[in-house]
Amino acid sequence: MAVLPIRKFPDPLLKSPTRNVLKLDDQIKRLIQAMIATMRHYPHCVGLAAPQVGSEYRIAVMDVSGHPKAEKPHGLLVLINPIVMEYGPREKVGREGCMSVPDFTGNVPRAMKLRLRAFDQTGSPQDWTLRGFEAVVAQHEIDHLDGLLFLDRVERVGSDVFRRKTYR
Ligand code: NI
């Protein structure tokens, strides 16, 4: 499976809202498989949204298994037309990076619990409750689907955005 090129800021596609998938046809299934392959290709990549690979569909893939910050992760999650049903009350600020913003990281406040609804890769509707790091990743990916980057979520660009010194 081919690894797809990653769109980088300031590519305008990253700022555009996506459109819902209406039919899980072969084109969409191939896109999902290519997104999974692309995510897996990069050892530290825990999530990828369709606009990052040049697609306008509301699809994200994520997998935080094996990440040191992950507690009880769900494994591979394919989120088609995801919507957040509920944010947990507790927020925490954490450092985020993004393959589409390779030169910077940022301190971003996120809910520590999330209930979301999406179709899975078989087209079945699912409700997931995610916690901790997995919830943070889901919020980051759903932001991509709404045309938002972590840079749009930091409280103060002057003090909450950092130039990367090392690349993992
Ligand atoms: Ni990202």
PDB file of C-alpha atoms and ligand atoms in Angstrom:
ATOM      1  CA  MET A   1       0.000   0.000   0.000  1.00  0.00           C
ATOM      2  CA  ALA A   2       1.385   3.341  -1.039  1.00  0.00           C
ATOM      3  CA  VAL A   3       2.269   5.909   1.569  1.00  0.00           C
ATOM      4  CA  LEU A   4       0.520   9.189   0.773  1.00  0.00           C
ATOM      5  CA  PRO A   5       2.334  12.541   0.814  1.00  0.00           C
ATOM      6  CA  ILE A   6       1.490  14.764   3.806  1.00  0.00           C
ATOM      7  CA  ARG A   7       0.127  18.261   3.208  1.00  0.00           C
ATOM      8  CA  LYS A   8       1.931  20.868   5.250  1.00  0.00           C
ATOM      9  CA  PHE A   9       0.852  24.208   6.708  1.00  0.00           C
ATOM     10  CA  PRO A  10      -0.026  26.642   5.059  1.00  0.00           C
ATOM     11  CA  ASP A  11      -1.688  24.341   2.497  1.00  0.00           C
ATOM     12  CA  PRO A  12      -5.244  25.765   2.153  1.00  0.00           C
ATOM     13  CA  LEU A  13      -6.822  22.284   2.305  1.00  0.00           C
ATOM     14  CA  LEU A  14      -5.785  22.107   5.965  1.00  0.00           C
ATOM     15  CA  LYS A  15      -7.963  25.148   6.658  1.00  0.00           C
ATOM     16  CA  SER A  16     -11.049  23.865   4.850  1.00  0.00           C
ATOM     17  CA  PRO A  17     -13.913  22.051   6.588  1.00  0.00           C
ATOM     18  CA  THR A  18     -14.494  18.540   5.257  1.00  0.00           C
ATOM     19  CA  ARG A  19     -17.640  16.962   3.842  1.00  0.00           C
ATOM     20  CA  ASN A  20     -19.399  13.904   5.159  1.00  0.00           C
ATOM     21  CA  VAL A  21     -18.948  10.528   3.515  1.00  0.00           C
ATOM     22  CA  LEU A  22     -22.308   9.558   2.019  1.00  0.00           C
ATOM     23  CA  LYS A  23     -21.404   6.091   0.777  1.00  0.00           C
ATOM     24  CA  LEU A  24     -18.666   3.716   1.889  1.00  0.00           C
ATOM     25  CA  ASP A  25     -17.658   2.832  -1.676  1.00  0.00           C
ATOM     26  CA  ASP A  26     -14.404   1.360  -2.998  1.00  0.00           C
ATOM     27  CA  GLN A  27     -12.803   4.780  -3.425  1.00  0.00           C
ATOM     28  CA  ILE A  28     -13.445   5.619   0.239  1.00  0.00           C
ATOM     29  CA  LYS A  29     -12.280   2.167   1.375  1.00  0.00           C
ATOM     30  CA  ARG A  30      -9.039   2.578  -0.587  1.00  0.00           C
ATOM     31  CA  LEU A  31      -8.531   6.030   0.917  1.00  0.00           C
ATOM     32  CA  ILE A  32      -8.973   4.610   4.440  1.00  0.00           C
ATOM     33  CA  GLN A  33      -6.482   1.793   3.788  1.00  0.00           C
ATOM     34  CA  ALA A  34      -3.971   4.289   2.384  1.00  0.00           C
ATOM     35  CA  MET A  35      -4.452   6.548   5.425  1.00  0.00           C
ATOM     36  CA  ILE A  36      -3.819   3.616   7.770  1.00  0.00           C
ATOM     37  CA  ALA A  37      -0.703   2.635   5.799  1.00  0.00           C
ATOM     38  CA  THR A  38       0.535   6.233   5.894  1.00  0.00           C
ATOM     39  CA  MET A  39      -0.056   6.498   9.649  1.00  0.00           C
ATOM     40  CA  ARG A  40       1.753   3.196  10.231  1.00  0.00           C
ATOM     41  CA  HIS A  41       4.650   4.270   8.039  1.00  0.00           C
ATOM     42  CA  TYR A  42       5.649   6.998  10.496  1.00  0.00           C
ATOM     43  CA  PRO A  43       6.688   5.353  13.763  1.00  0.00           C
ATOM     44  CA  HIS A  44       5.494   8.191  16.037  1.00  0.00           C
ATOM     45  CA  CYS A  45       2.300   8.991  14.145  1.00  0.00           C
ATOM     46  CA  VAL A  46      -0.784   8.241  16.261  1.00  0.00           C
ATOM     47  CA  GLY A  47      -3.416   9.791  14.029  1.00  0.00           C
ATOM     48  CA  LEU A  48      -4.090  11.139  10.579  1.00  0.00           C
ATOM     49  CA  ALA A  49      -6.983  13.114   9.091  1.00  0.00           C
ATOM     50  CA  ALA A  50      -8.046  13.034   5.443  1.00  0.00           C
ATOM     51  CA  PRO A  51      -7.175  16.691   4.673  1.00  0.00           C
ATOM     52  CA  GLN A  52      -3.574  15.915   5.620  1.00  0.00           C
ATOM     53  CA  VAL A  53      -3.375  13.550   2.662  1.00  0.00           C
ATOM     54  CA  GLY A  54      -5.238  15.799   0.250  1.00  0.00           C
ATOM     55  CA  SER A  55      -8.806  14.557   0.693  1.00  0.00           C
ATOM     56  CA  GLU A  56     -11.842  16.640   1.613  1.00  0.00           C
ATOM     57  CA  TYR A  57     -13.732  13.795   3.321  1.00  0.00           C
ATOM     58  CA  ARG A  58     -14.613  13.699   7.007  1.00  0.00           C
ATOM     59  CA  ILE A  59     -12.431  10.705   7.879  1.00  0.00           C
ATOM     60  CA  ALA A  60      -9.703  10.224  10.462  1.00  0.00           C
ATOM     61  CA  VAL A  61      -7.688   7.205  11.543  1.00  0.00           C
ATOM     62  CA  MET A  62      -5.868   6.867  14.835  1.00  0.00           C
ATOM     63  CA  ASP A  63      -4.079   4.288  16.942  1.00  0.00           C
ATOM     64  CA  VAL A  64      -2.384   5.147  20.214  1.00  0.00           C
ATOM     65  CA  SER A  65      -1.537   1.515  21.136  1.00  0.00           C
ATOM     66  CA  GLY A  66       1.952   1.239  22.502  1.00  0.00           C
ATOM     67  CA  HIS A  67       2.299   4.953  23.152  1.00  0.00           C
ATOM     68  CA  PRO A  68       3.709   5.555  26.640  1.00  0.00           C
ATOM     69  CA  LYS A  69       0.934   8.066  27.462  1.00  0.00           C
ATOM     70  CA  ALA A  70      -1.916   5.769  26.404  1.00  0.00           C
ATOM     71  CA  GLU A  71      -4.028   3.989  29.018  1.00  0.00           C
ATOM     72  CA  LYS A  72      -6.364   1.224  27.882  1.00  0.00           C
ATOM     73  CA  PRO A  73      -6.456   2.320  24.241  1.00  0.00           C
ATOM     74  CA  HIS A  74      -8.966   0.944  21.747  1.00  0.00           C
ATOM     75  CA  GLY A  75      -6.357   0.090  19.106  1.00  0.00           C
ATOM     76  CA  LEU A  76      -7.036   1.159  15.536  1.00  0.00           C
ATOM     77  CA  LEU A  77      -9.976   3.554  15.292  1.00  0.00           C
ATOM     78  CA  VAL A  78     -11.377   4.525  11.901  1.00  0.00           C
ATOM     79  CA  LEU A  79     -13.650   7.531  12.364  1.00  0.00           C
ATOM     80  CA  ILE A  80     -16.014   8.289   9.496  1.00  0.00           C
ATOM     81  CA  ASN A  81     -18.156  11.447   9.893  1.00  0.00           C
ATOM     82  CA  PRO A  82     -17.214  11.731  13.586  1.00  0.00           C
ATOM     83  CA  ILE A  83     -19.077  14.084  15.892  1.00  0.00           C
ATOM     84  CA  VAL A  84     -18.286  14.869  19.505  1.00  0.00           C
ATOM     85  CA  MET A  85     -21.318  14.061  21.660  1.00  0.00           C
ATOM     86  CA  GLU A  86     -19.860  15.199  24.967  1.00  0.00           C
ATOM     87  CA  TYR A  87     -16.685  16.649  26.393  1.00  0.00           C
ATOM     88  CA  GLY A  88     -15.652  15.573  29.893  1.00  0.00           C
ATOM     89  CA  PRO A  89     -15.416  18.325  32.513  1.00  0.00           C
ATOM     90  CA  ARG A  90     -11.673  18.074  33.117  1.00  0.00           C
ATOM     91  CA  GLU A  91      -9.219  19.880  30.826  1.00  0.00           C
ATOM     92  CA  LYS A  92      -5.473  19.589  30.742  1.00  0.00           C
ATOM     93  CA  VAL A  93      -2.811  21.425  28.782  1.00  0.00           C
ATOM     94  CA  GLY A  94      -0.420  19.158  26.885  1.00  0.00           C
ATOM     95  CA  ARG A  95       2.275  19.498  24.235  1.00  0.00           C
ATOM     96  CA  GLU A  96       1.105  18.595  20.715  1.00  0.00           C
ATOM     97  CA  GLY A  97       2.791  18.154  17.396  1.00  0.00           C
ATOM     98  CA  CYS A  98       1.449  17.472  13.935  1.00  0.00           C
ATOM     99  CA  MET A  99       2.934  16.025  10.757  1.00  0.00           C
ATOM    100  CA  SER A 100       1.392  18.956   8.886  1.00  0.00           C
ATOM    101  CA  VAL A 101       3.193  21.462  11.143  1.00  0.00           C
ATOM    102  CA  PRO A 102       6.585  19.754  11.323  1.00  0.00           C
ATOM    103  CA  ASP A 103       8.645  22.655  12.662  1.00  0.00           C
ATOM    104  CA  PHE A 104       6.601  23.490  15.762  1.00  0.00           C
ATOM    105  CA  THR A 105       4.901  22.053  18.818  1.00  0.00           C
ATOM    106  CA  GLY A 106       2.347  23.794  21.010  1.00  0.00           C
ATOM    107  CA  ASN A 107       0.688  23.731  24.420  1.00  0.00           C
ATOM    108  CA  VAL A 108      -2.977  22.971  23.867  1.00  0.00           C
ATOM    109  CA  PRO A 109      -5.825  22.627  26.393  1.00  0.00           C
ATOM    110  CA  ARG A 110      -7.967  19.536  25.747  1.00  0.00           C
ATOM    111  CA  ALA A 111     -10.762  17.658  27.474  1.00  0.00           C
ATOM    112  CA  MET A 112      -9.511  14.507  29.186  1.00  0.00           C
ATOM    113  CA  LYS A 113     -12.615  12.549  28.269  1.00  0.00           C
ATOM    114  CA  LEU A 114     -14.643  12.477  25.105  1.00  0.00           C
ATOM    115  CA  ARG A 115     -17.734  10.702  23.924  1.00  0.00           C
ATOM    116  CA  LEU A 116     -17.907  10.547  20.180  1.00  0.00           C
ATOM    117  CA  ARG A 117     -20.089   9.033  17.537  1.00  0.00           C
ATOM    118  CA  ALA A 118     -18.826   7.937  14.143  1.00  0.00           C
ATOM    119  CA  PHE A 119     -19.210   5.230  11.544  1.00  0.00           C
ATOM    120  CA  ASP A 120     -16.480   2.601  11.626  1.00  0.00           C
ATOM    121  CA  GLN A 121     -14.767   1.122   8.598  1.00  0.00           C
ATOM    122  CA  THR A 122     -17.572  -1.412   8.108  1.00  0.00           C
ATOM    123  CA  GLY A 123     -20.096   1.446   7.978  1.00  0.00           C
ATOM    124  CA  SER A 124     -21.617   0.658  11.395  1.00  0.00           C
ATOM    125  CA  PRO A 125     -22.440   3.539  13.714  1.00  0.00           C
ATOM    126  CA  GLN A 126     -20.407   3.417  16.918  1.00  0.00           C
ATOM    127  CA  ASP A 127     -20.207   5.374  20.146  1.00  0.00           C
ATOM    128  CA  TRP A 128     -16.813   5.532  21.770  1.00  0.00           C
ATOM    129  CA  THR A 129     -15.755   6.934  25.113  1.00  0.00           C
ATOM    130  CA  LEU A 130     -12.094   7.902  24.997  1.00  0.00           C
ATOM    131  CA  ARG A 131      -9.919   9.015  27.864  1.00  0.00           C
ATOM    132  CA  GLY A 132      -6.591  10.696  28.429  1.00  0.00           C
ATOM    133  CA  PHE A 133      -4.135  10.693  25.548  1.00  0.00           C
ATOM    134  CA  GLU A 134      -6.540   8.841  23.258  1.00  0.00           C
ATOM    135  CA  ALA A 135      -9.172  11.552  23.845  1.00  0.00           C
ATOM    136  CA  VAL A 136      -6.570  14.249  23.102  1.00  0.00           C
ATOM    137  CA  VAL A 137      -5.584  12.607  19.814  1.00  0.00           C
ATOM    138  CA  ALA A 138      -9.236  12.300  18.767  1.00  0.00           C
ATOM    139  CA  GLN A 139      -9.798  16.021  19.439  1.00  0.00           C
ATOM    140  CA  HIS A 140      -6.689  16.890  17.406  1.00  0.00           C
ATOM    141  CA  GLU A 141      -7.866  14.743  14.462  1.00  0.00           C
ATOM    142  CA  ILE A 142     -11.471  15.997  14.584  1.00  0.00           C
ATOM    143  CA  ASP A 143     -10.087  19.543  14.603  1.00  0.00           C
ATOM    144  CA  HIS A 144      -8.340  18.738  11.310  1.00  0.00           C
ATOM    145  CA  LEU A 145     -11.742  17.745   9.913  1.00  0.00           C
ATOM    146  CA  ASP A 146     -13.090  21.158  10.944  1.00  0.00           C
ATOM    147  CA  GLY A 147     -10.195  23.020   9.316  1.00  0.00           C
ATOM    148  CA  LEU A 148      -8.365  23.677  12.578  1.00  0.00           C
ATOM    149  CA  LEU A 149      -4.737  23.058  13.504  1.00  0.00           C
ATOM    150  CA  PHE A 150      -3.253  22.927  17.000  1.00  0.00           C
ATOM    151  CA  LEU A 151      -1.871  26.402  16.236  1.00  0.00           C
ATOM    152  CA  ASP A 152      -5.479  27.641  16.314  1.00  0.00           C
ATOM    153  CA  ARG A 153      -5.978  26.151  19.796  1.00  0.00           C
ATOM    154  CA  VAL A 154      -3.025  27.524  21.725  1.00  0.00           C
ATOM    155  CA  GLU A 155      -3.914  30.265  24.169  1.00  0.00           C
ATOM    156  CA  ARG A 156      -0.990  32.567  23.371  1.00  0.00           C
ATOM    157  CA  VAL A 157       1.086  32.134  20.215  1.00  0.00           C
ATOM    158  CA  GLY A 158       3.938  34.072  21.840  1.00  0.00           C
ATOM    159  CA  SER A 159       4.432  31.692  24.753  1.00  0.00           C
ATOM    160  CA  ASP A 160       2.650  28.435  23.809  1.00  0.00           C
ATOM    161  CA  VAL A 161       4.265  27.618  20.449  1.00  0.00           C
ATOM    162  CA  PHE A 162       7.759  26.157  20.299  1.00  0.00           C
ATOM    163  CA  ARG A 163      10.174  25.585  17.470  1.00  0.00           C
ATOM    164  CA  ARG A 164      11.258  21.958  17.348  1.00  0.00           C
ATOM    165  CA  LYS A 165      14.882  21.426  18.204  1.00  0.00           C
ATOM    166  CA  THR A 166      14.854  17.722  17.492  1.00  0.00           C
ATOM    167  CA  TYR A 167      12.816  15.520  15.222  1.00  0.00           C
ATOM    168  CA  ARG A 168      11.778  12.243  16.742  1.00  0.00           C
TER     169      ARG A 168
HETATM  170 NI    NI B   1      -2.244  16.822  13.087  1.00  0.00          NI
END
